[in-house]
mmCIF file of C-alpha atoms in Angstrom:
data_model
loop_
_atom_site.group_PDB
_atom_site.id
_atom_site.type_symbol
_atom_site.label_atom_id
_atom_site.label_comp_id
_atom_site.label_asym_id
_atom_site.label_seq_id
_atom_site.Cartn_x
_atom_site.Cartn_y
_atom_site.Cartn_z
ATOM 1 C CA MET A 17 6.532 118.964 -41.552
ATOM 2 C CA ARG A 18 2.831 118.793 -42.403
ATOM 3 C CA VAL A 19 0.440 121.624 -41.564
ATOM 4 C CA SER A 20 -3.359 121.663 -41.686
ATOM 5 C CA PHE A 21 -5.483 124.787 -41.781
ATOM 6 C CA VAL A 22 -8.876 123.668 -40.516
ATOM 7 C CA ALA A 23 -11.829 126.033 -40.963
ATOM 8 C CA GLY A 24 -14.902 125.276 -38.872
ATOM 9 C CA ALA A 25 -16.399 125.856 -35.469
ATOM 10 C CA SER A 26 -13.150 125.798 -33.489
ATOM 11 C CA GLY A 27 -9.620 127.217 -33.713
ATOM 12 C CA ASP A 28 -7.574 130.070 -32.270
ATOM 13 C CA TRP A 29 -8.466 132.476 -35.050
ATOM 14 C CA SER A 30 -11.873 133.992 -35.850
ATOM 15 C CA ILE A 31 -12.507 134.472 -39.555
ATOM 16 C CA ASP A 32 -13.331 138.057 -40.565
ATOM 17 C CA ALA A 33 -13.582 137.563 -44.317
ATOM 18 C CA ILE A 34 -12.979 135.039 -47.079
ATOM 19 C CA ARG A 35 -12.464 136.737 -50.423
ATOM 20 C CA ALA A 36 -11.838 135.058 -53.795
ATOM 21 C CA ILE A 37 -9.136 137.080 -55.578
ATOM 22 C CA SER A 38 -8.946 134.786 -58.651
ATOM 23 C CA GLY A 39 -11.037 131.733 -59.464
ATOM 24 C CA THR A 40 -13.350 129.841 -57.138
ATOM 25 C CA GLY A 41 -13.510 130.875 -53.477
ATOM 26 C CA LEU A 42 -13.860 128.793 -50.325
ATOM 27 C CA GLY A 43 -16.912 128.182 -48.117
ATOM 28 C CA THR A 44 -17.597 130.299 -45.061
ATOM 29 C CA ALA A 45 -16.702 129.238 -41.536
ATOM 30 C CA ALA A 46 -16.483 130.904 -38.138
ATOM 31 C CA ARG A 47 -12.993 129.942 -37.028
ATOM 32 C CA LEU A 48 -9.638 128.773 -38.330
ATOM 33 C CA ALA A 49 -7.010 126.533 -36.699
ATOM 34 C CA ARG A 50 -3.396 126.266 -37.898
ATOM 35 C CA ILE A 51 -2.188 122.825 -36.840
ATOM 36 C CA GLU A 52 1.448 121.917 -37.393
ATOM 37 C CA ALA A 53 1.210 118.494 -35.733
ATOM 38 C CA GLY A 54 -1.642 116.020 -35.577
ATOM 39 C CA PRO A 55 -4.911 116.016 -37.477
ATOM 40 C CA GLY A 56 -6.806 118.619 -35.388
ATOM 41 C CA ASP A 57 -10.567 118.659 -34.893
ATOM 42 C CA ARG A 58 -12.064 117.865 -38.276
ATOM 43 C CA ASP A 59 -15.552 116.930 -37.097
ATOM 44 C CA SER A 60 -16.838 120.427 -37.652
ATOM 45 C CA ALA A 61 -14.602 121.290 -40.605
ATOM 46 C CA ALA A 62 -15.988 123.353 -43.493
ATOM 47 C CA TRP A 63 -12.691 122.762 -45.334
ATOM 48 C CA VAL A 64 -9.135 121.677 -44.618
ATOM 49 C CA LEU A 65 -6.068 122.915 -46.503
ATOM 50 C CA GLU A 66 -2.867 120.929 -46.139
ATOM 51 C CA GLY A 67 0.737 121.763 -46.944
ATOM 52 C CA VAL A 68 4.285 121.030 -45.874
ATOM 53 C CA ARG A 69 7.156 123.176 -44.694
ATOM 54 C CA SER A 70 9.665 122.376 -47.354
ATOM 55 C CA TYR A 71 12.984 123.552 -48.749
ATOM 56 C CA ASP A 72 13.426 126.911 -50.503
ATOM 57 C CA ARG A 73 12.764 126.855 -54.212
ATOM 58 C CA TYR A 74 14.087 130.289 -55.314
ATOM 59 C CA VAL A 75 16.126 132.204 -52.720
ATOM 60 C CA THR A 76 19.878 132.477 -53.088
ATOM 61 C CA ALA A 77 22.157 131.977 -50.089
ATOM 62 C CA GLU A 78 22.555 135.744 -49.753
ATOM 63 C CA GLU A 79 18.816 136.412 -49.877
ATOM 64 C CA LYS A 80 18.185 133.569 -47.446
ATOM 65 C CA ALA A 81 20.640 134.986 -44.888
ATOM 66 C CA ARG A 82 19.137 138.461 -45.243
ATOM 67 C CA LEU A 83 15.580 137.151 -44.795
ATOM 68 C CA ALA A 84 16.546 135.025 -41.797
ATOM 69 C CA ALA A 85 18.097 138.060 -40.078
ATOM 70 C CA SER A 86 14.895 140.110 -40.301
ATOM 71 C CA SER A 87 12.133 137.456 -40.134
ATOM 72 C CA PRO A 88 10.269 137.262 -36.823
ATOM 73 C CA GLU A 89 8.846 134.095 -35.317
ATOM 74 C CA LEU A 90 5.143 133.362 -35.592
ATOM 75 C CA GLY A 91 3.009 133.806 -32.479
ATOM 76 C CA ARG A 92 4.169 137.279 -31.375
ATOM 77 C CA ALA A 93 1.847 138.574 -28.634
ATOM 78 C CA ASP A 94 0.868 141.711 -30.558
ATOM 79 C CA ALA A 95 0.356 139.937 -33.900
ATOM 80 C CA ARG A 96 -3.387 139.519 -33.511
ATOM 81 C CA CYS A 97 -4.183 139.683 -37.227
ATOM 82 C CA ALA A 98 -3.373 136.968 -39.735
ATOM 83 C CA THR A 99 -4.198 136.128 -43.329
ATOM 84 C CA LEU A 100 -4.042 132.767 -45.061
ATOM 85 C CA ILE A 101 -3.627 132.913 -48.846
ATOM 86 C CA PRO A 102 -3.888 129.660 -50.817
ATOM 87 C CA ILE A 103 -2.701 130.001 -54.410
ATOM 88 C CA ARG A 104 -2.673 127.868 -57.499
ATOM 89 C CA LYS A 105 -0.558 128.839 -60.478
ATOM 90 C CA ARG A 106 -1.294 128.078 -64.123
ATOM 91 C CA GLU A 107 0.209 125.022 -65.800
ATOM 92 C CA GLU A 108 2.254 127.444 -67.983
ATOM 93 C CA TRP A 109 4.180 128.471 -64.861
ATOM 94 C CA TRP A 110 5.054 124.896 -63.929
ATOM 95 C CA ALA A 111 6.139 124.112 -67.485
ATOM 96 C CA LEU A 112 8.831 126.815 -67.282
ATOM 97 C CA ALA A 113 12.421 125.855 -66.431
ATOM 98 C CA GLN A 114 13.947 126.856 -63.092
ATOM 99 C CA ASP A 115 15.884 129.831 -64.500
ATOM 100 C CA GLU A 116 12.772 131.165 -66.274
ATOM 101 C CA ARG A 117 10.683 130.919 -63.097
ATOM 102 C CA ARG A 118 13.419 132.535 -61.013
ATOM 103 C CA ALA A 119 13.731 135.417 -63.525
ATOM 104 C CA ILE A 120 10.005 136.141 -63.371
ATOM 105 C CA PHE A 121 9.795 135.577 -59.596
ATOM 106 C CA GLU A 122 12.635 137.812 -58.499
ATOM 107 C CA GLU A 123 14.570 139.563 -61.273
ATOM 108 C CA ARG A 124 11.351 140.924 -62.830
ATOM 109 C CA SER A 125 8.675 140.711 -60.091
ATOM 110 C CA ARG A 126 10.902 141.343 -57.013
ATOM 111 C CA HIS A 127 8.848 138.943 -54.925
ATOM 112 C CA ILE A 128 11.580 138.455 -52.288
ATOM 113 C CA ALA A 129 12.589 142.126 -52.266
ATOM 114 C CA ILE A 130 8.992 143.344 -51.876
ATOM 115 C CA GLY A 131 8.320 140.948 -48.981
ATOM 116 C CA ALA A 132 11.583 141.923 -47.280
ATOM 117 C CA ARG A 133 10.508 145.570 -47.165
ATOM 118 C CA TYR A 134 7.669 144.597 -44.821
ATOM 119 C CA LEU A 135 9.863 142.673 -42.395
ATOM 120 C CA PRO A 136 9.808 142.349 -39.432
ATOM 121 C CA ALA A 137 6.256 143.793 -39.304
ATOM 122 C CA ILE A 138 4.626 141.145 -41.522
ATOM 123 C CA ALA A 139 5.716 137.631 -40.474
ATOM 124 C CA ARG A 140 5.313 135.046 -43.223
ATOM 125 C CA ARG A 141 5.450 131.268 -43.474
ATOM 126 C CA LEU A 142 5.155 129.375 -46.757
ATOM 127 C CA TYR A 143 3.794 125.842 -47.057
ATOM 128 C CA HIS A 144 4.058 123.799 -50.247
ATOM 129 C CA CYS A 145 1.241 121.563 -51.461
ATOM 130 C CA ARG A 146 1.558 121.144 -55.236
ATOM 131 C CA ASP A 147 3.098 117.675 -54.915
ATOM 132 C CA LEU A 148 0.293 116.593 -52.564
ATOM 133 C CA GLY A 149 -2.100 116.598 -55.510
ATOM 134 C CA GLY A 150 -4.864 118.842 -54.137
ATOM 135 C CA PRO A 151 -6.266 122.028 -55.697
ATOM 136 C CA TRP A 152 -3.564 124.382 -54.347
ATOM 137 C CA ASP A 153 0.164 124.860 -54.968
ATOM 138 C CA PHE A 154 1.049 126.974 -51.886
ATOM 139 C CA LEU A 155 -0.460 128.220 -48.668
ATOM 140 C CA THR A 156 1.055 131.398 -47.279
ATOM 141 C CA TRP A 157 0.368 132.450 -43.707
ATOM 142 C CA PHE A 158 0.991 136.050 -42.622
ATOM 143 C CA GLU A 159 0.868 137.420 -39.039
ATOM 144 C CA TYR A 160 0.904 141.102 -38.097
ATOM 145 C CA ALA A 161 -0.329 143.647 -35.580
ATOM 146 C CA GLU A 162 -3.595 145.577 -35.991
ATOM 147 C CA ALA A 163 -1.512 148.698 -36.701
ATOM 148 C CA ASP A 164 0.140 146.974 -39.677
ATOM 149 C CA ARG A 165 -3.038 146.048 -41.545
ATOM 150 C CA GLY A 166 -2.456 148.886 -44.006
ATOM 151 C CA ALA A 167 1.087 147.667 -44.625
ATOM 152 C CA PHE A 168 -0.212 144.150 -45.257
ATOM 153 C CA ASP A 169 -2.793 145.431 -47.773
ATOM 154 C CA GLU A 170 -0.024 147.340 -49.524
ATOM 155 C CA LEU A 171 2.216 144.241 -49.634
ATOM 156 C CA VAL A 172 -0.374 141.963 -51.243
ATOM 157 C CA GLY A 173 -1.467 144.788 -53.551
ATOM 158 C CA LYS A 174 2.101 145.198 -54.836
ATOM 159 C CA LEU A 175 2.567 141.462 -55.374
ATOM 160 C CA ARG A 176 -0.686 141.242 -57.333
ATOM 161 C CA GLU A 177 0.561 143.855 -59.807
ATOM 162 C CA THR A 178 3.650 141.809 -60.719
ATOM 163 C CA GLU A 179 4.364 139.725 -63.811
ATOM 164 C CA GLU A 180 4.513 136.654 -61.536
ATOM 165 C CA TRP A 181 0.861 137.150 -60.581
ATOM 166 C CA GLN A 182 -0.198 136.786 -64.226
ATOM 167 C CA TYR A 183 0.489 133.094 -63.608
ATOM 168 C CA VAL A 184 -1.904 132.921 -60.632
ATOM 169 C CA ALA A 185 -4.994 130.950 -61.625
ATOM 170 C CA ARG A 186 -6.687 130.837 -58.236
ATOM 171 C CA GLU A 187 -6.196 132.852 -55.065
ATOM 172 C CA VAL A 188 -8.312 133.245 -51.970
ATOM 173 C CA GLU A 189 -7.674 135.546 -49.026
ATOM 174 C CA ILE A 190 -8.807 134.384 -45.575
ATOM 175 C CA ARG A 191 -8.533 137.200 -43.034
ATOM 176 C CA VAL A 192 -8.588 136.150 -39.405
ATOM 177 C CA ARG A 193 -8.154 137.684 -35.964
ATOM 178 C CA ARG A 194 -7.173 136.438 -32.533
ATOM 179 C CA GLU A 195 -8.955 137.924 -29.523
ATOM 180 C CA MET B 19 0.505 112.873 -61.416
ATOM 181 C CA ARG B 20 0.979 110.223 -58.742
ATOM 182 C CA VAL B 21 2.990 107.047 -59.372
ATOM 183 C CA SER B 22 3.237 103.932 -57.222
ATOM 184 C CA PHE B 23 5.981 101.342 -57.495
ATOM 185 C CA VAL B 24 4.479 98.208 -55.977
ATOM 186 C CA ALA B 25 6.816 95.294 -55.188
ATOM 187 C CA GLY B 26 5.162 91.954 -54.583
ATOM 188 C CA ALA B 27 3.812 88.929 -56.389
ATOM 189 C CA SER B 28 2.559 90.706 -59.504
ATOM 190 C CA GLY B 29 3.720 93.390 -61.931
ATOM 191 C CA ASP B 30 5.217 93.646 -65.427
ATOM 192 C CA TRP B 31 8.798 93.539 -64.187
ATOM 193 C CA SER B 32 10.626 90.664 -62.502
ATOM 194 C CA ILE B 33 13.097 91.748 -59.839
ATOM 195 C CA ASP B 34 16.663 90.549 -60.415
ATOM 196 C CA ALA B 35 18.336 92.255 -57.456
ATOM 197 C CA ILE B 36 17.733 94.771 -54.678
ATOM 198 C CA ARG B 37 20.964 96.300 -53.482
ATOM 199 C CA ALA B 38 21.388 98.898 -50.707
ATOM 200 C CA ILE B 39 23.950 101.447 -51.928
ATOM 201 C CA SER B 40 23.724 103.704 -48.817
ATOM 202 C CA GLY B 41 21.705 103.176 -45.643
ATOM 203 C CA THR B 42 18.939 100.650 -45.078
ATOM 204 C CA GLY B 43 17.808 98.499 -48.004
ATOM 205 C CA LEU B 44 14.345 97.286 -48.988
ATOM 206 C CA GLY B 45 12.740 93.842 -48.546
ATOM 207 C CA THR B 46 12.846 91.242 -51.280
ATOM 208 C CA ALA B 47 9.991 90.606 -53.679
ATOM 209 C CA ALA B 48 9.493 88.732 -56.931
ATOM 210 C CA ARG B 49 7.955 91.392 -59.132
ATOM 211 C CA LEU B 50 7.560 95.141 -59.517
ATOM 212 C CA ALA B 51 4.691 97.180 -60.990
ATOM 213 C CA ARG B 52 4.973 100.841 -62.013
ATOM 214 C CA ILE B 53 1.487 102.288 -61.740
ATOM 215 C CA GLU B 54 0.880 105.837 -62.902
ATOM 216 C CA ALA B 55 -2.878 105.801 -62.259
ATOM 217 C CA GLY B 56 -4.899 104.023 -59.608
ATOM 218 C CA PRO B 57 -3.720 102.175 -56.512
ATOM 219 C CA GLY B 58 -2.650 98.900 -58.176
ATOM 220 C CA ASP B 59 -2.734 95.508 -56.481
ATOM 221 C CA ARG B 60 -1.459 96.052 -52.969
ATOM 222 C CA ASP B 61 -2.734 92.844 -51.408
ATOM 223 C CA SER B 62 0.530 91.066 -52.027
ATOM 224 C CA ALA B 63 2.792 94.108 -51.643
ATOM 225 C CA ALA B 64 6.147 93.744 -49.890
ATOM 226 C CA TRP B 65 6.542 97.534 -50.142
ATOM 227 C CA VAL B 66 5.098 100.476 -52.059
ATOM 228 C CA LEU B 67 7.037 103.600 -53.041
ATOM 229 C CA GLU B 68 5.050 106.642 -54.086
ATOM 230 C CA GLY B 69 6.051 109.812 -55.881
ATOM 231 C CA VAL B 70 4.714 112.471 -58.218
ATOM 232 C CA ARG B 71 5.739 113.715 -61.617
ATOM 233 C CA SER B 72 6.428 117.309 -60.784
ATOM 234 C CA TYR B 73 8.061 120.426 -62.209
ATOM 235 C CA ASP B 74 11.796 120.715 -62.856
ATOM 236 C CA ARG B 75 13.810 121.944 -59.905
ATOM 237 C CA TYR B 76 17.219 122.634 -61.498
ATOM 238 C CA VAL B 77 17.310 122.599 -65.310
ATOM 239 C CA THR B 78 17.606 125.826 -67.247
ATOM 240 C CA ALA B 79 15.455 126.444 -70.325
ATOM 241 C CA GLU B 80 18.404 125.600 -72.576
ATOM 242 C CA GLU B 81 19.178 122.343 -70.768
ATOM 243 C CA LYS B 82 15.496 121.426 -70.749
ATOM 244 C CA ALA B 83 15.168 121.885 -74.508
ATOM 245 C CA ARG B 84 18.342 119.847 -75.122
ATOM 246 C CA LEU B 85 17.139 117.017 -72.854
ATOM 247 C CA ALA B 86 13.674 116.984 -74.430
ATOM 248 C CA ALA B 87 15.193 116.636 -77.898
ATOM 249 C CA SER B 88 17.161 113.504 -76.974
ATOM 250 C CA SER B 89 14.951 111.830 -74.326
ATOM 251 C CA PRO B 90 13.037 108.765 -75.490
ATOM 252 C CA GLU B 91 9.625 107.723 -74.234
ATOM 253 C CA LEU B 92 9.293 104.950 -71.662
ATOM 254 C CA GLY B 93 8.040 101.577 -72.850
ATOM 255 C CA ARG B 94 10.283 101.062 -75.906
ATOM 256 C CA ALA B 95 9.948 97.474 -77.135
ATOM 257 C CA ASP B 96 13.663 96.707 -76.787
ATOM 258 C CA ALA B 97 14.038 98.346 -73.356
ATOM 259 C CA ARG B 98 13.617 95.141 -71.380
ATOM 260 C CA CYS B 99 15.836 96.192 -68.471
ATOM 261 C CA ALA B 100 14.920 98.792 -65.898
ATOM 262 C CA THR B 101 16.230 100.044 -62.567
ATOM 263 C CA LEU B 102 14.380 101.906 -59.856
ATOM 264 C CA ILE B 103 16.565 104.011 -57.548
ATOM 265 C CA PRO B 104 14.940 105.609 -54.489
ATOM 266 C CA ILE B 105 17.151 108.237 -52.843
ATOM 267 C CA ARG B 106 17.068 110.289 -49.702
ATOM 268 C CA LYS B 107 19.430 113.226 -49.288
ATOM 269 C CA ARG B 108 20.835 114.540 -46.005
ATOM 270 C CA GLU B 109 19.129 117.433 -44.216
ATOM 271 C CA GLU B 110 22.257 119.534 -44.986
ATOM 272 C CA TRP B 111 21.323 119.379 -48.669
ATOM 273 C CA TRP B 112 17.805 120.633 -48.073
ATOM 274 C CA ALA B 113 19.041 123.449 -45.849
ATOM 275 C CA LEU B 114 21.081 124.879 -48.754
ATOM 276 C CA ALA B 115 19.670 127.739 -50.834
ATOM 277 C CA GLN B 116 18.624 127.153 -54.452
ATOM 278 C CA ASP B 117 21.808 128.644 -55.943
ATOM 279 C CA GLU B 118 24.017 126.516 -53.672
ATOM 280 C CA ARG B 119 22.150 123.314 -54.602
ATOM 281 C CA ARG B 120 22.249 124.168 -58.299
ATOM 282 C CA ALA B 121 26.024 124.853 -58.115
ATOM 283 C CA ILE B 122 26.693 121.451 -56.539
ATOM 284 C CA PHE B 123 24.162 119.637 -58.743
ATOM 285 C CA GLU B 124 25.311 120.877 -62.126
ATOM 286 C CA GLU B 125 28.216 123.342 -62.110
ATOM 287 C CA ARG B 126 30.329 121.020 -59.932
ATOM 288 C CA SER B 127 28.761 117.539 -60.271
ATOM 289 C CA ARG B 128 27.520 117.768 -63.902
ATOM 290 C CA HIS B 129 24.446 115.707 -63.080
ATOM 291 C CA ILE B 130 22.488 116.870 -66.133
ATOM 292 C CA ALA B 131 25.508 116.708 -68.453
ATOM 293 C CA ILE B 132 26.436 113.167 -67.351
ATOM 294 C CA GLY B 133 22.864 111.889 -67.815
ATOM 295 C CA ALA B 134 22.626 113.551 -71.234
ATOM 296 C CA ARG B 135 25.657 111.587 -72.475
ATOM 297 C CA TYR B 136 23.655 108.364 -72.072
ATOM 298 C CA LEU B 137 20.631 109.591 -74.023
ATOM 299 C CA PRO B 138 18.739 108.220 -75.860
ATOM 300 C CA ALA B 139 19.996 104.792 -74.709
ATOM 301 C CA ILE B 140 19.067 105.195 -71.029
ATOM 302 C CA ALA B 141 15.516 106.588 -70.655
ATOM 303 C CA ARG B 142 14.905 108.257 -67.315
ATOM 304 C CA ARG B 143 11.877 109.510 -65.389
ATOM 305 C CA LEU B 144 12.124 111.339 -62.079
ATOM 306 C CA TYR B 145 9.387 111.308 -59.442
ATOM 307 C CA HIS B 146 9.430 113.608 -56.411
ATOM 308 C CA CYS B 147 8.336 112.426 -52.980
ATOM 309 C CA ARG B 148 10.047 114.602 -50.353
ATOM 310 C CA ASP B 149 6.904 116.685 -49.754
ATOM 311 C CA LEU B 150 4.829 113.514 -49.326
ATOM 312 C CA GLY B 151 6.535 112.910 -45.985
ATOM 313 C CA GLY B 152 7.784 109.327 -46.503
ATOM 314 C CA PRO B 153 11.343 108.029 -46.188
ATOM 315 C CA TRP B 154 12.465 109.019 -49.716
ATOM 316 C CA ASP B 155 13.061 112.294 -51.560
ATOM 317 C CA PHE B 156 13.106 110.993 -55.167
ATOM 318 C CA LEU B 157 12.425 107.861 -57.142
ATOM 319 C CA THR B 158 14.253 107.597 -60.455
ATOM 320 C CA TRP B 159 13.196 105.046 -63.036
ATOM 321 C CA PHE B 160 15.569 104.066 -65.850
ATOM 322 C CA GLU B 161 14.744 101.894 -68.893
ATOM 323 C CA TYR B 162 17.301 100.469 -71.328
ATOM 324 C CA ALA B 163 18.083 97.551 -73.604
ATOM 325 C CA GLU B 164 20.042 94.482 -72.474
ATOM 326 C CA ALA B 165 22.955 95.705 -74.607
ATOM 327 C CA ASP B 166 23.092 98.974 -72.640
ATOM 328 C CA ARG B 167 23.468 97.449 -69.175
ATOM 329 C CA GLY B 168 27.155 98.331 -69.148
ATOM 330 C CA ALA B 169 26.353 101.926 -70.079
ATOM 331 C CA PHE B 170 23.819 102.085 -67.262
ATOM 332 C CA ASP B 171 26.373 100.773 -64.732
ATOM 333 C CA GLU B 172 28.816 103.414 -65.958
ATOM 334 C CA LEU B 173 26.206 106.193 -65.613
ATOM 335 C CA VAL B 174 25.287 105.409 -62.002
ATOM 336 C CA GLY B 175 28.961 104.813 -61.173
ATOM 337 C CA LYS B 176 29.871 108.292 -62.434
ATOM 338 C CA LEU B 177 27.039 109.960 -60.534
ATOM 339 C CA ARG B 178 28.054 108.229 -57.302
ATOM 340 C CA GLU B 179 31.545 109.732 -57.547
ATOM 341 C CA THR B 180 30.220 113.316 -57.618
ATOM 342 C CA GLU B 181 30.150 115.936 -54.873
ATOM 343 C CA GLU B 182 26.339 115.833 -55.053
ATOM 344 C CA TRP B 183 26.367 112.184 -53.958
ATOM 345 C CA GLN B 184 28.103 113.127 -50.690
ATOM 346 C CA TYR B 185 24.657 114.411 -49.726
ATOM 347 C CA VAL B 186 22.974 111.061 -50.383
ATOM 348 C CA ALA B 187 22.000 109.462 -47.072
ATOM 349 C CA ARG B 188 20.113 106.466 -48.428
ATOM 350 C CA GLU B 189 20.034 104.832 -51.844
ATOM 351 C CA VAL B 190 18.739 101.481 -53.013
ATOM 352 C CA GLU B 191 19.012 99.973 -56.487
ATOM 353 C CA ILE B 192 16.197 97.719 -57.673
ATOM 354 C CA ARG B 193 17.131 95.979 -60.921
ATOM 355 C CA VAL B 194 14.256 94.499 -62.894
ATOM 356 C CA ARG B 195 13.628 92.821 -66.205
ATOM 357 C CA ARG B 196 10.656 92.362 -68.512
ATOM 358 C CA GLU B 197 10.286 89.040 -70.337
#
């Protein structure tokens, strides 16, 4: 299922900050729309990021069941904060075999385990876009309550210290809020 | 890197047969072009299948090194036969976790091991298209000499007997030849 994140004059979310973590950033805009069906309003778009909900690339059946049990839906009434993080990894990452990527991703970086510690507070949805040929490999969308902003900062801080993140070539953080 | 297989009036390969193995087939055409850059000539196209060369989803580092050592390039002068096989797998396959898919794919179906037995005779290139949103998940392109047609038939026959193939919802075989 295709998703578009459209930044521009309209959209449910107001953009608080756009911060380049690695590599080139993204242009400023007032609002952000997350559109899971249809093209959305692109007339006023500053930029559009597209991805697809796809199959899991790394989780085992056991991890998948555990995540499903504690993962909340998007759109919770009190989740008025969200962050969109597009990421591109280095070509070295993609040249690794599946077992090498899995070992870095989970056995050594604990990506799944770290994220699970912040469930159900920090809801997360991953979209894939590497095969679409644009400048990004993934778009991750996080939703959380105002009271969990500190927890969210801690979560992304921990991930950025991992061995996996040494393969991140470009990362931008788009912090948004819903009134 | 994007590839387009364009079936129509032009292209390096003449189509001998298009055979639906599972599900709906594809329309007839005289010739097939494999285009790894640019859109190609689509004016006369009966159909166009698109995919991307992407990263490996299942091979381990050891398997990858072994395959690389015995895999020939495409375009060998004596490889005048080729077959394009688009495949779509059932949603049940995609709902499995990575370890479950890997176990079916290799530990139980020996997909990599079976293919390796036919190297270097049968050259193979896999393109991914599931994330592109069309009707197919993969396009596999095989090239081989006239003398290895029997070996090719044996290879696809063996794969179609595996547990993995129970997850194949649609498969078409497009056999082509280069003069």
